[in-house]
Short mmCIF file of C-alpha atoms in Angstrom, two decimals:
data_model
loop_
_atom_site.label_atom_id
_atom_site.label_comp_id
_atom_site.label_asym_id
_atom_site.label_seq_id
_atom_site.Cartn_x
_atom_site.Cartn_y
_atom_site.Cartn_z
CA MET A 9 22.34 -7.63 31.87
CA ASN A 10 21.70 -10.72 29.71
CA ASN A 11 18.10 -10.54 30.64
CA HIS A 12 17.81 -7.06 29.19
CA LYS A 13 19.42 -8.21 25.95
CA SER A 14 17.16 -11.19 25.38
CA GLU A 15 14.15 -8.95 25.94
CA LYS A 16 14.95 -6.87 22.87
CA LYS A 17 15.39 -9.70 20.40
CA ILE A 18 12.63 -10.35 17.91
CA MET A 19 11.80 -13.92 16.97
CA TRP A 20 11.31 -14.84 13.32
CA TYR A 21 7.60 -15.55 13.73
CA SER A 22 7.01 -12.17 15.45
CA LEU A 23 8.66 -10.45 12.51
CA ALA A 24 6.44 -12.36 10.08
CA PHE A 25 3.32 -11.18 11.94
CA MET A 26 4.53 -7.58 12.14
CA ALA A 27 5.25 -7.54 8.44
CA PHE A 28 1.99 -9.26 7.58
CA SER A 29 -0.18 -6.48 8.92
CA THR A 30 1.85 -3.79 7.11
CA VAL A 31 1.79 -5.58 3.75
CA TRP A 32 -1.59 -7.23 3.53
CA GLY A 33 -5.24 -6.18 3.71
CA PHE A 34 -8.66 -7.57 2.86
CA GLY A 35 -9.06 -4.89 0.18
CA ASN A 36 -6.26 -6.53 -1.81
CA VAL A 37 -8.27 -9.76 -2.07
CA ILE A 38 -11.32 -7.82 -3.30
CA ASN A 39 -9.31 -5.82 -5.88
CA GLY A 40 -7.64 -8.98 -7.18
CA PHE A 41 -10.97 -10.82 -7.39
CA SER A 42 -12.57 -7.88 -9.20
CA GLU A 43 -9.81 -7.26 -11.76
CA TYR A 44 -8.51 -10.79 -12.30
CA GLY A 45 -11.68 -12.68 -13.08
CA GLY A 46 -12.65 -13.98 -9.66
CA LEU A 47 -11.06 -17.33 -8.81
CA LYS A 48 -8.54 -16.87 -11.62
CA ALA A 49 -6.82 -14.39 -9.28
CA ILE A 50 -5.41 -17.27 -7.22
CA VAL A 51 -2.74 -18.28 -9.74
CA SER A 52 -1.92 -14.62 -10.37
CA TRP A 53 -1.31 -14.09 -6.64
CA ALA A 54 0.83 -17.21 -6.33
CA LEU A 55 2.97 -16.09 -9.28
CA ILE A 56 3.51 -12.57 -7.99
CA PHE A 57 4.56 -13.85 -4.56
CA ALA A 58 7.05 -16.33 -5.98
CA ILE A 59 8.73 -14.20 -8.65
CA TYR A 60 8.53 -10.76 -7.07
CA PHE A 61 7.53 -10.56 -3.44
CA VAL A 62 9.99 -13.08 -1.96
CA PRO A 63 13.15 -11.61 -3.59
CA TYR A 64 11.89 -8.10 -2.77
CA ALA A 65 11.44 -8.89 0.94
CA LEU A 66 14.81 -10.64 1.20
CA MET A 67 16.62 -7.72 -0.49
CA VAL A 68 15.05 -5.35 2.01
CA GLY A 69 16.42 -7.58 4.77
CA GLU A 70 19.96 -7.38 3.43
CA MET A 71 19.79 -3.59 3.19
CA GLY A 72 18.32 -3.23 6.66
CA SER A 73 21.17 -5.38 7.90
CA ALA A 74 23.89 -3.48 5.97
CA PHE A 75 22.72 -0.05 7.08
CA LYS A 76 21.91 -0.65 10.73
CA GLU A 77 22.38 2.96 11.76
CA ALA A 78 20.54 4.58 8.86
CA GLY A 79 17.16 5.75 10.12
CA GLY A 80 15.63 7.25 6.99
CA GLY A 81 14.86 4.00 5.19
CA VAL A 82 15.23 3.99 1.43
CA SER A 83 16.66 7.50 1.04
CA SER A 84 19.39 6.82 3.61
CA TRP A 85 20.34 3.60 1.76
CA ILE A 86 20.67 5.62 -1.45
CA LEU A 87 22.70 8.30 0.39
CA GLU A 88 25.17 5.66 1.62
CA THR A 89 25.51 3.86 -1.73
CA ILE A 90 25.09 6.61 -4.35
CA GLY A 91 25.00 10.15 -2.99
CA PRO A 92 22.92 13.10 -1.74
CA ARG A 93 21.19 14.19 -4.98
CA MET A 94 19.82 10.70 -5.64
CA ALA A 95 18.95 10.32 -1.96
CA TYR A 96 16.90 13.51 -2.19
CA LEU A 97 15.05 12.20 -5.28
CA ALA A 98 14.39 8.89 -3.52
CA GLY A 99 13.02 10.72 -0.47
CA TRP A 100 10.93 12.97 -2.68
CA THR A 101 9.46 10.03 -4.63
CA TYR A 102 8.71 8.20 -1.39
CA TRP A 103 6.82 11.20 -0.09
CA ILE A 104 5.05 12.48 -3.21
CA VAL A 105 3.49 9.15 -4.24
CA HIS A 106 1.47 9.34 -1.03
CA MET A 107 -0.60 12.19 -2.51
CA PRO A 108 -2.96 10.01 -4.64
CA TYR A 109 -3.04 7.60 -1.68
CA ILE A 110 -4.17 10.41 0.64
CA SER A 111 -6.82 11.51 -1.88
CA GLN A 112 -8.25 7.97 -1.85
CA LYS A 113 -8.74 7.81 1.93
CA PRO A 114 -11.65 10.29 2.35
CA ASN A 115 -13.60 8.27 -0.25
CA GLY A 116 -13.04 5.11 1.77
CA ALA A 117 -14.21 6.89 4.92
CA VAL A 118 -17.39 8.24 3.25
CA ILE A 119 -18.24 4.79 1.80
CA ALA A 120 -17.70 3.21 5.24
CA THR A 121 -19.92 5.84 6.91
CA SER A 122 -22.68 5.29 4.36
CA TRP A 123 -22.61 1.53 5.00
CA ALA A 124 -22.53 1.98 8.78
CA ILE A 125 -25.66 4.17 8.65
CA PHE A 126 -27.73 2.82 5.75
CA ARG A 127 -26.34 -0.75 5.45
CA ASP A 128 -26.81 -0.79 1.69
CA ALA A 129 -24.99 0.18 -1.50
CA ARG A 130 -26.68 3.56 -2.02
CA ILE A 131 -23.26 5.27 -2.03
CA SER A 132 -22.75 3.97 -5.59
CA LYS A 133 -25.63 6.18 -6.78
CA MET A 134 -24.26 9.35 -5.17
CA ASP A 135 -23.36 12.33 -7.35
CA VAL A 136 -19.59 12.30 -7.86
CA LYS A 137 -19.29 16.09 -7.47
CA LEU A 138 -21.12 15.97 -4.14
CA LEU A 139 -18.84 13.13 -3.02
CA ALA A 140 -15.82 15.25 -4.00
CA VAL A 141 -17.06 18.17 -1.87
CA ILE A 142 -17.62 15.92 1.17
CA CYS A 143 -14.18 14.31 0.67
CA LEU A 144 -12.55 17.73 0.41
CA VAL A 145 -14.13 18.91 3.67
CA LEU A 146 -13.09 15.68 5.38
CA PHE A 147 -9.54 16.01 4.05
CA LEU A 148 -9.21 19.64 5.19
CA PHE A 149 -10.41 18.59 8.64
CA ALA A 150 -7.76 15.84 8.64
CA VAL A 151 -5.05 18.38 7.75
CA TRP A 152 -6.17 20.50 10.71
CA VAL A 153 -6.03 17.50 13.05
CA ALA A 154 -2.59 16.51 11.69
CA SER A 155 -1.28 20.03 12.32
CA LYS A 156 -1.96 19.56 16.04
CA GLY A 157 0.72 16.87 16.09
CA ILE A 158 -1.45 14.30 17.87
CA GLY A 159 0.48 11.29 19.13
CA VAL A 160 -2.62 9.20 19.87
CA LEU A 161 -2.89 8.40 16.17
CA ASN A 162 -0.25 5.72 16.08
CA LYS A 163 -2.19 3.72 18.65
CA LEU A 164 -5.46 4.32 16.82
CA THR A 165 -3.99 3.21 13.49
CA SER A 166 -2.47 0.04 14.90
CA LEU A 167 -5.70 -0.74 16.77
CA ALA A 168 -7.80 -0.25 13.61
CA GLY A 169 -5.20 -2.15 11.59
CA SER A 170 -5.20 -5.17 13.88
CA THR A 171 -9.01 -5.17 14.10
CA MET A 172 -9.28 -5.09 10.29
CA PHE A 173 -6.74 -7.89 10.14
CA ILE A 174 -8.71 -10.01 12.65
CA MET A 175 -11.93 -9.34 10.73
CA SER A 176 -10.47 -10.39 7.38
CA ILE A 177 -9.12 -13.65 8.88
CA LEU A 178 -12.45 -14.14 10.65
CA PHE A 179 -14.28 -13.61 7.36
CA ILE A 180 -12.19 -16.25 5.61
CA VAL A 181 -12.61 -18.84 8.40
CA MET A 182 -16.35 -18.22 8.92
CA MET A 183 -17.09 -18.16 5.20
CA LEU A 184 -15.26 -21.41 4.49
CA ALA A 185 -17.05 -23.01 7.45
CA ALA A 186 -20.50 -21.55 6.67
CA PRO A 187 -21.84 -24.43 4.53
CA ALA A 188 -20.89 -26.98 7.19
CA ILE A 189 -22.05 -24.97 10.23
CA THR A 190 -25.14 -23.15 8.98
CA GLY A 191 -25.97 -25.11 5.84
CA ALA A 192 -25.64 -21.84 3.93
CA ASP A 193 -26.44 -21.99 0.26
CA VAL A 194 -23.19 -20.89 -1.40
CA MET A 195 -21.89 -20.79 -4.98
CA ASP A 196 -20.64 -24.10 -6.29
CA ILE A 197 -16.99 -23.91 -7.21
CA GLU A 198 -16.00 -26.13 -10.09
CA TRP A 199 -12.58 -27.52 -9.24
CA SER A 200 -11.06 -27.54 -12.69
CA LEU A 201 -8.00 -25.99 -14.30
CA GLU A 202 -10.26 -23.73 -16.32
CA THR A 203 -11.74 -22.18 -13.18
CA PHE A 204 -8.39 -21.15 -11.75
CA MET A 205 -6.08 -20.62 -14.73
CA PRO A 206 -5.83 -16.95 -15.72
CA THR A 207 -5.71 -16.00 -19.39
CA PHE A 208 -2.42 -14.22 -19.92
CA ASP A 209 -3.98 -11.58 -22.16
CA SER A 210 -3.59 -7.81 -22.34
CA LYS A 211 -5.97 -7.30 -19.36
CA PHE A 212 -3.71 -9.51 -17.23
CA PHE A 213 -0.68 -7.33 -17.91
CA LEU A 214 -2.56 -4.04 -17.78
CA ASN A 215 -3.68 -4.87 -14.23
CA LEU A 216 -0.29 -6.11 -13.04
CA SER A 217 0.30 -2.84 -11.17
CA ILE A 218 -2.62 -3.69 -8.87
CA LEU A 219 -0.85 -6.88 -7.74
CA VAL A 220 2.52 -5.10 -7.36
CA PHE A 221 0.86 -2.30 -5.38
CA ALA A 222 -0.79 -4.89 -3.10
CA VAL A 223 2.39 -6.72 -2.11
CA GLY A 224 4.78 -3.78 -1.82
CA GLY A 225 5.87 -1.82 1.20
CA CYS A 226 7.86 -4.35 3.19
CA GLU A 227 10.80 -1.91 3.36
CA LYS A 228 9.01 -0.54 6.44
CA ILE A 229 10.22 -3.55 8.41
CA SER A 230 13.91 -3.17 7.51
CA PRO A 231 14.83 -1.50 10.84
CA TYR A 232 13.94 -4.69 12.71
CA VAL A 233 16.43 -6.97 10.94
CA ASN A 234 19.22 -6.29 13.40
CA LYS A 235 16.94 -6.65 16.40
CA MET A 236 16.56 -10.33 15.59
CA LYS A 237 18.14 -13.13 17.57
CA ASN A 238 20.03 -14.50 14.58
CA PRO A 239 19.56 -12.22 11.54
CA ALA A 240 21.54 -14.42 9.14
CA LYS A 241 19.17 -17.37 9.60
CA ASP A 242 15.99 -15.98 11.08
CA PHE A 243 15.25 -13.08 8.75
CA SER A 244 14.81 -15.20 5.64
CA ARG A 245 12.80 -17.68 7.71
CA GLY A 246 10.50 -14.85 8.84
CA MET A 247 10.10 -13.51 5.31
CA ILE A 248 9.37 -16.90 3.77
CA THR A 249 6.79 -17.42 6.55
CA LEU A 250 5.34 -14.01 5.68
CA ALA A 251 5.10 -14.97 2.00
CA ILE A 252 3.35 -18.24 2.90
CA MET A 253 0.91 -16.43 5.22
CA VAL A 254 0.08 -13.83 2.59
CA THR A 255 -0.33 -16.50 -0.10
CA VAL A 256 -2.63 -18.59 2.11
CA CYS A 257 -4.70 -15.50 2.89
CA ALA A 258 -4.92 -14.48 -0.76
CA VAL A 259 -5.87 -18.00 -1.86
CA LEU A 260 -8.40 -18.75 0.89
CA GLY A 261 -9.81 -15.20 0.74
CA THR A 262 -10.35 -15.56 -3.00
CA ILE A 263 -12.01 -18.96 -2.54
CA ALA A 264 -14.26 -17.46 0.19
CA LEU A 265 -15.29 -14.68 -2.21
CA GLY A 266 -15.78 -17.28 -4.96
CA MET A 267 -18.35 -18.95 -2.70
CA MET A 268 -20.31 -15.66 -2.59
CA PHE A 269 -19.87 -14.10 -6.00
CA ASP A 270 -20.01 -15.71 -9.43
CA SER A 271 -16.52 -15.45 -10.96
CA ASN A 272 -18.04 -15.24 -14.44
CA ASN A 273 -20.36 -12.44 -13.47
CA ILE A 274 -18.54 -10.12 -11.10
CA PRO A 275 -20.63 -7.17 -9.81
CA PRO A 276 -19.35 -3.88 -11.34
CA ASP A 277 -19.39 -2.19 -7.92
CA LEU A 278 -17.29 -4.90 -6.25
CA MET A 279 -14.36 -2.55 -5.57
CA THR A 280 -16.68 -0.02 -3.91
CA ASN A 281 -18.98 -2.29 -1.94
CA GLY A 282 -17.50 -5.80 -2.19
CA ALA A 283 -16.13 -6.02 1.34
CA TYR A 284 -19.44 -4.79 2.75
CA TYR A 285 -21.51 -7.20 0.63
CA ALA A 286 -19.23 -9.98 1.89
CA PHE A 287 -19.74 -9.16 5.57
CA GLN A 288 -23.46 -8.60 5.03
CA LYS A 289 -23.88 -12.05 3.48
CA LEU A 290 -21.82 -13.56 6.27
CA GLY A 291 -24.25 -12.00 8.76
CA GLU A 292 -27.15 -13.56 6.85
CA TYR A 293 -25.53 -17.01 6.89
CA TYR A 294 -24.96 -16.85 10.64
CA HIS A 295 -28.32 -15.18 11.38
CA VAL A 296 -26.88 -12.09 13.08
CA GLY A 297 -28.36 -9.56 10.63
CA ASP A 298 -26.14 -6.61 9.77
CA PHE A 299 -23.90 -7.00 12.81
CA PHE A 300 -20.72 -7.88 10.88
CA VAL A 301 -21.19 -5.25 8.20
CA VAL A 302 -21.65 -2.46 10.78
CA VAL A 303 -18.61 -3.56 12.80
CA TYR A 304 -16.53 -3.77 9.62
CA ALA A 305 -17.78 -0.37 8.39
CA LEU A 306 -16.98 1.35 11.70
CA THR A 307 -13.54 -0.28 11.90
CA ASN A 308 -12.84 0.72 8.34
CA LEU A 309 -14.01 4.28 8.99
CA ILE A 310 -11.62 4.68 11.95
CA GLY A 311 -8.83 2.99 9.99
CA GLN A 312 -9.24 5.12 6.87
CA PHE A 313 -9.39 8.35 8.83
CA ALA A 314 -6.41 7.49 11.04
CA VAL A 315 -4.32 6.46 8.03
CA LEU A 316 -5.37 9.67 6.27
CA ILE A 317 -4.05 11.86 9.10
CA LEU A 318 -0.95 9.74 9.54
CA SER A 319 -0.17 9.84 5.80
CA ILE A 320 -0.42 13.64 5.77
CA ASP A 321 2.24 13.88 8.45
CA ALA A 322 4.51 10.81 8.64
CA PRO A 323 5.90 10.64 5.05
CA LEU A 324 6.44 14.44 5.12
CA ARG A 325 8.40 14.05 8.35
CA MET A 326 10.51 11.32 6.77
CA LEU A 327 11.29 13.63 3.87
CA LEU A 328 12.14 16.74 5.89
CA ASP A 329 13.77 15.26 8.99
CA SER A 330 16.68 13.91 7.00
CA ALA A 331 16.51 16.39 4.11
CA ASP A 332 19.34 18.44 2.66
CA GLU A 333 18.73 22.20 2.45
CA ASN A 334 20.50 22.21 -0.92
CA TYR A 335 17.54 20.44 -2.45
CA ILE A 336 14.52 21.57 -0.46
CA PRO A 337 13.47 25.23 -0.08
CA LYS A 338 14.02 26.65 3.40
CA ALA A 339 10.35 27.66 3.68
CA LEU A 340 9.27 24.01 3.86
CA PHE A 341 11.22 23.48 7.09
CA LYS A 342 9.03 25.95 9.02
CA GLN A 343 7.49 24.30 12.09
CA ASN A 344 4.72 25.28 14.49
CA LYS A 345 4.73 24.81 18.28
CA HIS A 346 3.56 21.18 17.86
CA GLY A 347 6.61 20.45 15.71
CA THR A 348 4.47 20.13 12.58
CA TYR A 349 5.86 21.31 9.25
CA THR A 350 3.22 23.96 8.47
CA ASN A 351 4.26 24.87 4.92
CA GLY A 352 4.75 21.19 4.10
CA HIS A 353 1.15 20.62 5.16
CA LYS A 354 0.03 23.51 2.94
CA LEU A 355 1.77 21.88 -0.03
CA VAL A 356 0.02 18.58 0.73
CA MET A 357 -3.25 20.50 1.01
CA VAL A 358 -2.91 22.07 -2.46
CA ILE A 359 -1.83 18.86 -4.25
CA VAL A 360 -4.40 16.57 -2.64
CA SER A 361 -7.26 19.07 -3.01
CA LEU A 362 -6.58 19.11 -6.76
CA LEU A 363 -6.49 15.30 -6.82
CA ILE A 364 -9.89 15.22 -5.07
CA ILE A 365 -11.59 17.92 -7.18
CA VAL A 366 -10.30 17.38 -10.74
CA PRO A 367 -11.49 13.73 -11.22
CA ALA A 368 -15.06 14.79 -10.34
CA PHE A 369 -15.25 16.70 -13.64
CA GLY A 370 -14.38 13.75 -15.84
CA ILE A 371 -15.62 10.68 -13.97
CA GLU A 372 -19.36 10.03 -13.93
CA SER A 373 -19.97 7.38 -11.27
CA VAL A 374 -18.71 6.55 -7.80
CA ASP A 375 -17.83 2.97 -8.80
CA VAL A 376 -15.70 4.20 -11.72
CA LEU A 377 -14.05 6.74 -9.41
CA VAL A 378 -13.16 4.07 -6.83
CA LYS A 379 -11.68 1.86 -9.54
CA TRP A 380 -9.73 4.77 -11.00
CA LEU A 381 -8.33 5.71 -7.58
CA VAL A 382 -7.06 2.17 -7.06
CA LYS A 383 -5.54 2.26 -10.54
CA VAL A 384 -3.82 5.64 -10.25
CA ASN A 385 -2.44 4.56 -6.86
CA SER A 386 -1.15 1.34 -8.36
CA VAL A 387 0.72 3.40 -10.95
CA CYS A 388 2.17 5.99 -8.52
CA MET A 389 2.79 4.08 -5.29
CA PRO A 390 5.15 1.40 -6.72
CA LEU A 391 7.42 4.16 -8.09
CA ARG A 392 8.88 4.30 -4.59
CA TYR A 393 9.76 0.59 -4.71
CA LEU A 394 12.00 1.31 -7.71
CA TRP A 395 14.41 3.08 -5.36
CA VAL A 396 14.58 0.00 -3.14
CA PHE A 397 15.94 -1.96 -6.09
CA VAL A 398 18.27 0.88 -7.17
CA ALA A 399 19.72 0.85 -3.64
CA TYR A 400 20.11 -2.92 -3.73
CA ILE A 401 21.92 -2.87 -7.09
CA ALA A 402 24.24 -0.14 -5.73
CA LEU A 403 24.83 -2.15 -2.54
CA LYS A 404 25.80 -5.24 -4.55
CA LYS A 405 28.07 -3.19 -6.83
CA ALA A 406 29.90 -1.85 -3.77
CA GLY A 407 31.03 -5.42 -3.01
CA ASP A 408 32.42 -5.83 0.51
CA LYS A 409 32.34 -2.13 1.38
CA PHE A 410 29.25 -2.61 3.57
CA HIS A 411 29.05 -5.45 6.06
CA ALA A 412 25.66 -7.17 6.35
CA GLU A 413 24.96 -9.91 8.88
CA TYR A 414 22.09 -11.13 6.74
CA ARG A 415 22.62 -11.69 3.04
CA PHE A 416 19.95 -12.56 0.50
CA VAL A 417 22.57 -13.74 -2.02
CA LYS A 418 26.33 -13.76 -1.49
CA ASN A 419 27.27 -13.54 -5.15
CA LYS A 420 27.60 -9.98 -6.47
CA THR A 421 26.41 -10.66 -10.03
CA VAL A 422 23.45 -12.80 -8.96
CA GLY A 423 22.43 -10.02 -6.55
CA ILE A 424 22.58 -7.40 -9.30
CA ILE A 425 20.49 -9.63 -11.60
CA PHE A 426 17.79 -9.97 -8.89
CA GLY A 427 17.82 -6.20 -8.36
CA VAL A 428 17.50 -5.48 -12.07
CA TRP A 429 14.72 -8.07 -12.42
CA CYS A 430 12.59 -6.55 -9.65
CA PHE A 431 13.26 -3.02 -10.93
CA ALA A 432 12.24 -3.96 -14.48
CA PHE A 433 9.16 -5.85 -13.28
CA THR A 434 7.97 -2.89 -11.17
CA ALA A 435 8.61 -0.36 -13.95
CA PHE A 436 6.79 -2.57 -16.47
CA ALA A 437 3.78 -2.91 -14.15
CA CYS A 438 3.61 0.89 -13.58
CA ILE A 439 3.82 1.66 -17.30
CA MET A 440 1.17 -0.94 -18.18
CA GLY A 441 -1.07 0.38 -15.41
CA ILE A 442 -1.28 3.80 -17.10
CA TYR A 443 -3.42 2.54 -19.99
CA SER A 444 -7.15 3.24 -19.92
CA GLU A 445 -9.84 3.12 -22.61
CA ASP A 446 -11.34 6.26 -21.11
CA PRO A 447 -9.46 9.32 -22.49
CA PHE A 448 -9.94 11.40 -19.31
CA GLN A 449 -8.63 8.61 -17.07
CA LEU A 450 -5.72 7.99 -19.45
CA VAL A 451 -4.68 11.66 -19.30
CA MET A 452 -5.00 11.66 -15.49
CA ASN A 453 -2.93 8.45 -15.26
CA ILE A 454 -0.14 10.07 -17.29
CA VAL A 455 -0.26 13.58 -15.83
CA THR A 456 -0.47 12.57 -12.15
CA PRO A 457 2.85 10.66 -11.83
CA PHE A 458 4.71 13.01 -14.19
CA VAL A 459 3.65 16.19 -12.42
CA LEU A 460 4.28 14.74 -8.95
CA ILE A 461 7.77 13.44 -9.77
CA GLY A 462 8.46 16.55 -11.91
CA LEU A 463 7.90 18.79 -8.88
CA GLY A 464 10.87 17.04 -7.32
CA PHE A 465 13.15 18.49 -10.00
CA ILE A 466 11.81 22.01 -9.45
CA MET A 467 12.38 22.02 -5.66
CA PRO A 468 16.23 22.15 -5.81
CA VAL A 469 15.99 25.14 -8.19
CA ILE A 470 13.75 27.01 -5.72
CA ALA A 471 16.03 25.93 -2.86
CA LYS A 472 19.05 27.38 -4.67
CA ARG A 473 17.25 30.68 -5.26
CA SER A 474 16.07 30.99 -1.68
CA LYS A 475 19.60 30.31 -0.45
CA ASN A 476 21.09 33.00 -2.68
CA LYS A 477 18.66 35.67 -1.55
#
């Protein structure tokens, strides 16, 4: 019997690795490098991990520990601490912010395909309207695949995820070693304060949402807290390890990019093609031609497409599986023989199609579109983290009502202060992220989150009507 028990327990280092692959990706390093002035991104990353990411991860641990039985994640925490109406809004927010995220994935897949075939940056010159049409077709195909309720996807996503993870670590190691091994001619990095110290100007704060968006999402690991050998000690150890791993990756990844690209002269298409340029140069240094760039492009293609299909279905399932019929219209619960929510998929189809088509009429170039998609995601996606902090504040206010084996802080007031700090920081980053000098992008940045969240207030009204019929 004991044997069976010890089998199930997760060690702190396993938890750190599990969390690492959900939180971190090579794209984050590229986005930070592009928007934070190259090597100056290092200090920005270190700051965000220390003042935001660590408390965030430890709060998630306490909530996972307090609500062992609750399966629905954030919305079930809100249900336990506040009540059903707020839980519905939390669930709605969690689901709806995935719409801009889904609309970004077909772009990523098309860019990856272009690089796998042509091995150059010609995608940047493509007509944006044509790209939108291709993305729309790809997205509609993904909806069709998702409606078949295919279970293979989870395996595919984790396979692509771990391969991407291995490739980004490989890139960092091989790049840092390149000058010594191959005598590669790389950029000279000037090791001075000026090189690394960011200027805390308006651009720094306007791009804060990109950093917050990059480090968020660790609430996905909350269910594992109670499967640990000793949650009280090991969870915080695992999370601190995670923070160190992510920091090391961000720092070394940024240095590796700094050896390839001039921090004072960052290519404007870095967000579109940066990762591919990086792997292409790596191939040149090691004399293997385009081998790395093709492998990376194919991995990315599979990853983007798998995540696209998964994101159409999984968040919707989370919303509807634990939903209250008082708030969500009965029609949305309709399922097909594969157990897929058909009307839910139709709603996703309408919203995402609009998000793919509309930008094509106001955004001229692919590079600008890619940047805008990252930006609008960084404004919408962190809105779901706000509920994590609301739940934590409510948990702390409840005092000893809920028993948690793992506690981030024992003191009620200190806990509430941490919760309020992270909430305020996230909200500030989202609001700052809305600003754009381009009027079309500014309008889109305002309209997108407001309409998406606003729909959540309309649903209960429709639900009430359909119930009274």
